[in-house]
Amino acid sequence: MTKKLLLSAMAGAVAALLVMGGVQAARSVARLGEASSEAVQKVMTPFAVDPTWVKSGTPNFRATETARSPDGKTIVGQWACDGPTTFEWTFGLDETVHLLDGEVHVEYLGRKFTLKPGDTATFHHGTKATWTVPQKAHKVYVLHHPGFWAQMRQKYFGTSL
């Protein structure tokens, strides 16, 4: 009798998980945007950053979001900056960038490197980088929410990786 009860409980739990998964999948599909049927050019709009981030120059920042995952945890967009300028950027989410045009000199986690067109770099949430843009920079970015445990690690143990 106990074995039968245990098997029934397990079957009920599995059924509940399957139903919950199906509901979550249906909600996710319902939030999907229309698939592209033609090329679209998104207009980048100007935005300001905390003035204390700017170390030199008067940067002209512009950006546009081009896509967002149904759960909101991944965002794709374009960003541009006109220099010359040097600024510190604080990453609120994990970010992978792919430079399309221009050049950026980066100081990040004690290292210095240069991004040129075609180069890709990844930055982790809770960290800072100093960017020097000699003339201009245009990148595609992917922002990704790092998740609960990564945020707890950063909150309690700091930003060093």
mmCIF file of C-alpha atoms in Angstrom:
data_model
loop_
_atom_site.group_PDB
_atom_site.id
_atom_site.type_symbol
_atom_site.label_atom_id
_atom_site.label_comp_id
_atom_site.label_asym_id
_atom_site.label_seq_id
_atom_site.Cartn_x
_atom_site.Cartn_y
_atom_site.Cartn_z
ATOM 1 C CA MET A 1 0.000 0.000 0.000
ATOM 2 C CA THR A 2 2.822 2.444 0.844
ATOM 3 C CA LYS A 3 4.603 1.643 -2.425
ATOM 4 C CA LYS A 4 1.420 2.346 -4.384
ATOM 5 C CA LEU A 5 0.901 5.655 -2.554
ATOM 6 C CA LEU A 6 4.512 6.699 -3.231
ATOM 7 C CA LEU A 7 4.201 5.847 -6.945
ATOM 8 C CA SER A 8 0.938 7.807 -7.174
ATOM 9 C CA ALA A 9 2.547 10.818 -5.495
ATOM 10 C CA MET A 10 5.536 10.668 -7.857
ATOM 11 C CA ALA A 11 3.244 10.365 -10.888
ATOM 12 C CA GLY A 12 1.247 13.378 -9.657
ATOM 13 C CA ALA A 13 4.429 15.417 -9.187
ATOM 14 C CA VAL A 14 5.672 14.533 -12.680
ATOM 15 C CA ALA A 15 2.271 15.430 -14.169
ATOM 16 C CA ALA A 16 2.278 18.769 -12.322
ATOM 17 C CA LEU A 17 5.787 19.566 -13.604
ATOM 18 C CA LEU A 18 4.770 18.695 -17.165
ATOM 19 C CA VAL A 19 1.684 20.924 -16.946
ATOM 20 C CA MET A 20 3.708 23.791 -15.466
ATOM 21 C CA GLY A 21 6.347 23.383 -18.178
ATOM 22 C CA GLY A 22 3.678 23.410 -20.863
ATOM 23 C CA VAL A 23 2.092 26.561 -19.459
ATOM 24 C CA GLN A 24 5.495 28.260 -19.264
ATOM 25 C CA ALA A 25 6.318 27.241 -22.853
ATOM 26 C CA ALA A 26 2.942 28.541 -24.082
ATOM 27 C CA ARG A 27 3.520 31.885 -22.329
ATOM 28 C CA SER A 28 7.005 32.124 -23.825
ATOM 29 C CA VAL A 29 5.728 31.460 -27.350
ATOM 30 C CA ALA A 30 2.941 34.013 -26.843
ATOM 31 C CA ARG A 31 5.547 36.698 -25.967
ATOM 32 C CA LEU A 32 7.651 36.077 -29.078
ATOM 33 C CA GLY A 33 7.690 38.965 -31.496
ATOM 34 C CA GLU A 34 7.067 38.658 -35.198
ATOM 35 C CA ALA A 35 9.861 37.003 -37.155
ATOM 36 C CA SER A 36 11.649 39.319 -39.588
ATOM 37 C CA SER A 37 10.260 39.353 -43.094
ATOM 38 C CA GLU A 38 12.444 42.234 -44.291
ATOM 39 C CA ALA A 39 15.556 44.175 -43.320
ATOM 40 C CA VAL A 40 14.902 46.995 -40.863
ATOM 41 C CA GLN A 41 17.229 49.793 -39.854
ATOM 42 C CA LYS A 42 16.726 50.843 -36.237
ATOM 43 C CA VAL A 43 17.485 54.462 -35.360
ATOM 44 C CA MET A 44 19.928 54.944 -32.508
ATOM 45 C CA THR A 45 18.834 57.585 -30.017
ATOM 46 C CA PRO A 46 21.135 59.701 -27.819
ATOM 47 C CA PHE A 47 21.440 58.931 -24.125
ATOM 48 C CA ALA A 48 23.413 60.300 -21.187
ATOM 49 C CA VAL A 49 25.469 58.463 -18.584
ATOM 50 C CA ASP A 50 26.386 59.434 -15.047
ATOM 51 C CA PRO A 51 28.716 62.444 -15.558
ATOM 52 C CA THR A 52 31.210 60.997 -13.050
ATOM 53 C CA TRP A 53 31.834 58.130 -15.502
ATOM 54 C CA VAL A 54 33.318 60.547 -18.089
ATOM 55 C CA LYS A 55 37.063 61.021 -17.485
ATOM 56 C CA SER A 56 37.794 63.187 -20.546
ATOM 57 C CA GLY A 57 36.065 64.545 -23.627
ATOM 58 C CA THR A 58 32.378 64.994 -24.314
ATOM 59 C CA PRO A 59 31.133 61.636 -25.603
ATOM 60 C CA ASN A 60 28.094 61.437 -27.838
ATOM 61 C CA PHE A 61 26.424 58.136 -26.850
ATOM 62 C CA ARG A 62 23.652 56.572 -28.959
ATOM 63 C CA ALA A 63 21.929 53.193 -28.768
ATOM 64 C CA THR A 64 18.950 51.138 -29.844
ATOM 65 C CA GLU A 65 17.546 47.828 -28.684
ATOM 66 C CA THR A 66 17.021 45.426 -31.573
ATOM 67 C CA ALA A 67 15.710 42.310 -29.815
ATOM 68 C CA ARG A 68 14.699 40.999 -26.396
ATOM 69 C CA SER A 69 14.119 37.402 -25.313
ATOM 70 C CA PRO A 70 10.589 36.497 -24.175
ATOM 71 C CA ASP A 71 11.772 36.173 -20.566
ATOM 72 C CA GLY A 72 13.547 39.555 -20.730
ATOM 73 C CA LYS A 73 16.869 38.063 -19.652
ATOM 74 C CA THR A 74 18.681 38.634 -22.954
ATOM 75 C CA ILE A 75 18.775 41.937 -24.835
ATOM 76 C CA VAL A 76 20.485 42.643 -28.157
ATOM 77 C CA GLY A 77 21.201 46.096 -29.519
ATOM 78 C CA GLN A 78 23.576 48.544 -31.114
ATOM 79 C CA TRP A 79 25.624 51.258 -29.411
ATOM 80 C CA ALA A 80 27.786 54.044 -30.772
ATOM 81 C CA CYS A 81 30.041 56.713 -29.299
ATOM 82 C CA ASP A 82 31.867 59.633 -30.855
ATOM 83 C CA GLY A 83 35.171 60.687 -29.289
ATOM 84 C CA PRO A 84 37.763 61.501 -28.457
ATOM 85 C CA THR A 85 36.736 60.470 -24.982
ATOM 86 C CA THR A 86 37.646 58.284 -22.027
ATOM 87 C CA PHE A 87 34.955 56.969 -19.700
ATOM 88 C CA GLU A 88 34.406 54.309 -17.072
ATOM 89 C CA TRP A 89 31.565 51.874 -17.752
ATOM 90 C CA THR A 90 29.885 49.864 -14.998
ATOM 91 C CA PHE A 91 28.304 46.642 -16.252
ATOM 92 C CA GLY A 92 24.901 45.975 -14.710
ATOM 93 C CA LEU A 93 24.513 42.718 -16.664
ATOM 94 C CA ASP A 94 26.877 40.336 -18.430
ATOM 95 C CA GLU A 95 27.704 41.909 -21.793
ATOM 96 C CA THR A 96 29.302 40.581 -24.946
ATOM 97 C CA VAL A 97 30.259 43.184 -27.537
ATOM 98 C CA HIS A 98 31.245 42.868 -31.187
ATOM 99 C CA LEU A 99 32.903 45.973 -32.603
ATOM 100 C CA LEU A 100 31.611 46.908 -36.052
ATOM 101 C CA ASP A 101 33.486 50.171 -36.665
ATOM 102 C CA GLY A 102 36.111 52.364 -35.017
ATOM 103 C CA GLU A 103 38.513 51.471 -32.234
ATOM 104 C CA VAL A 104 38.352 51.201 -28.438
ATOM 105 C CA HIS A 105 41.211 50.899 -25.946
ATOM 106 C CA VAL A 106 39.978 49.015 -22.874
ATOM 107 C CA GLU A 107 41.318 48.603 -19.333
ATOM 108 C CA TYR A 108 39.458 45.746 -17.654
ATOM 109 C CA LEU A 109 40.275 43.594 -14.630
ATOM 110 C CA GLY A 110 43.903 44.746 -14.646
ATOM 111 C CA ARG A 111 44.423 44.087 -18.358
ATOM 112 C CA LYS A 112 44.693 46.423 -21.347
ATOM 113 C CA PHE A 113 43.562 45.513 -24.848
ATOM 114 C CA THR A 114 42.268 47.141 -28.020
ATOM 115 C CA LEU A 115 39.057 46.301 -29.847
ATOM 116 C CA LYS A 116 39.065 46.787 -33.612
ATOM 117 C CA PRO A 117 36.334 45.991 -36.163
ATOM 118 C CA GLY A 118 35.527 42.286 -36.020
ATOM 119 C CA ASP A 119 36.768 41.863 -32.427
ATOM 120 C CA THR A 120 34.553 40.484 -29.644
ATOM 121 C CA ALA A 121 34.902 40.837 -25.863
ATOM 122 C CA THR A 122 32.867 39.762 -22.839
ATOM 123 C CA PHE A 123 32.404 41.742 -19.617
ATOM 124 C CA HIS A 124 30.786 40.445 -16.422
ATOM 125 C CA HIS A 125 28.064 42.143 -14.387
ATOM 126 C CA GLY A 126 29.243 44.144 -11.400
ATOM 127 C CA THR A 127 32.611 44.971 -13.012
ATOM 128 C CA LYS A 128 33.961 48.207 -14.468
ATOM 129 C CA ALA A 129 36.033 48.967 -17.536
ATOM 130 C CA THR A 130 37.711 52.141 -18.734
ATOM 131 C CA TRP A 131 37.049 52.754 -22.419
ATOM 132 C CA THR A 132 39.052 55.181 -24.552
ATOM 133 C CA VAL A 133 37.451 55.999 -27.896
ATOM 134 C CA PRO A 134 39.956 57.934 -30.045
ATOM 135 C CA GLN A 135 37.427 58.896 -32.746
ATOM 136 C CA LYS A 136 34.362 56.665 -32.894
ATOM 137 C CA ALA A 137 33.075 53.242 -31.939
ATOM 138 C CA HIS A 138 30.042 51.284 -33.134
ATOM 139 C CA LYS A 139 29.225 47.907 -31.590
ATOM 140 C CA VAL A 140 26.562 45.270 -31.377
ATOM 141 C CA TYR A 141 25.941 44.172 -27.796
ATOM 142 C CA VAL A 142 24.254 41.240 -26.111
ATOM 143 C CA LEU A 143 23.198 41.769 -22.487
ATOM 144 C CA HIS A 144 22.369 38.738 -20.408
ATOM 145 C CA HIS A 145 21.038 38.554 -16.856
ATOM 146 C CA PRO A 146 23.661 36.549 -14.957
ATOM 147 C CA GLY A 147 21.182 34.791 -12.686
ATOM 148 C CA PHE A 148 20.502 34.735 -8.974
ATOM 149 C CA TRP A 149 23.635 32.888 -7.813
ATOM 150 C CA ALA A 150 26.020 35.061 -9.821
ATOM 151 C CA GLN A 151 24.404 38.165 -8.343
ATOM 152 C CA MET A 152 24.732 36.762 -4.815
ATOM 153 C CA ARG A 153 28.408 35.956 -5.401
ATOM 154 C CA GLN A 154 29.037 39.483 -6.622
ATOM 155 C CA LYS A 155 27.050 41.046 -3.775
ATOM 156 C CA TYR A 156 28.787 39.136 -0.987
ATOM 157 C CA PHE A 157 32.217 38.374 -2.423
ATOM 158 C CA GLY A 158 32.872 41.352 -4.701
ATOM 159 C CA THR A 159 33.504 41.741 -8.398
ATOM 160 C CA SER A 160 36.823 39.972 -8.807
ATOM 161 C CA LEU A 161 36.486 36.889 -10.956
#
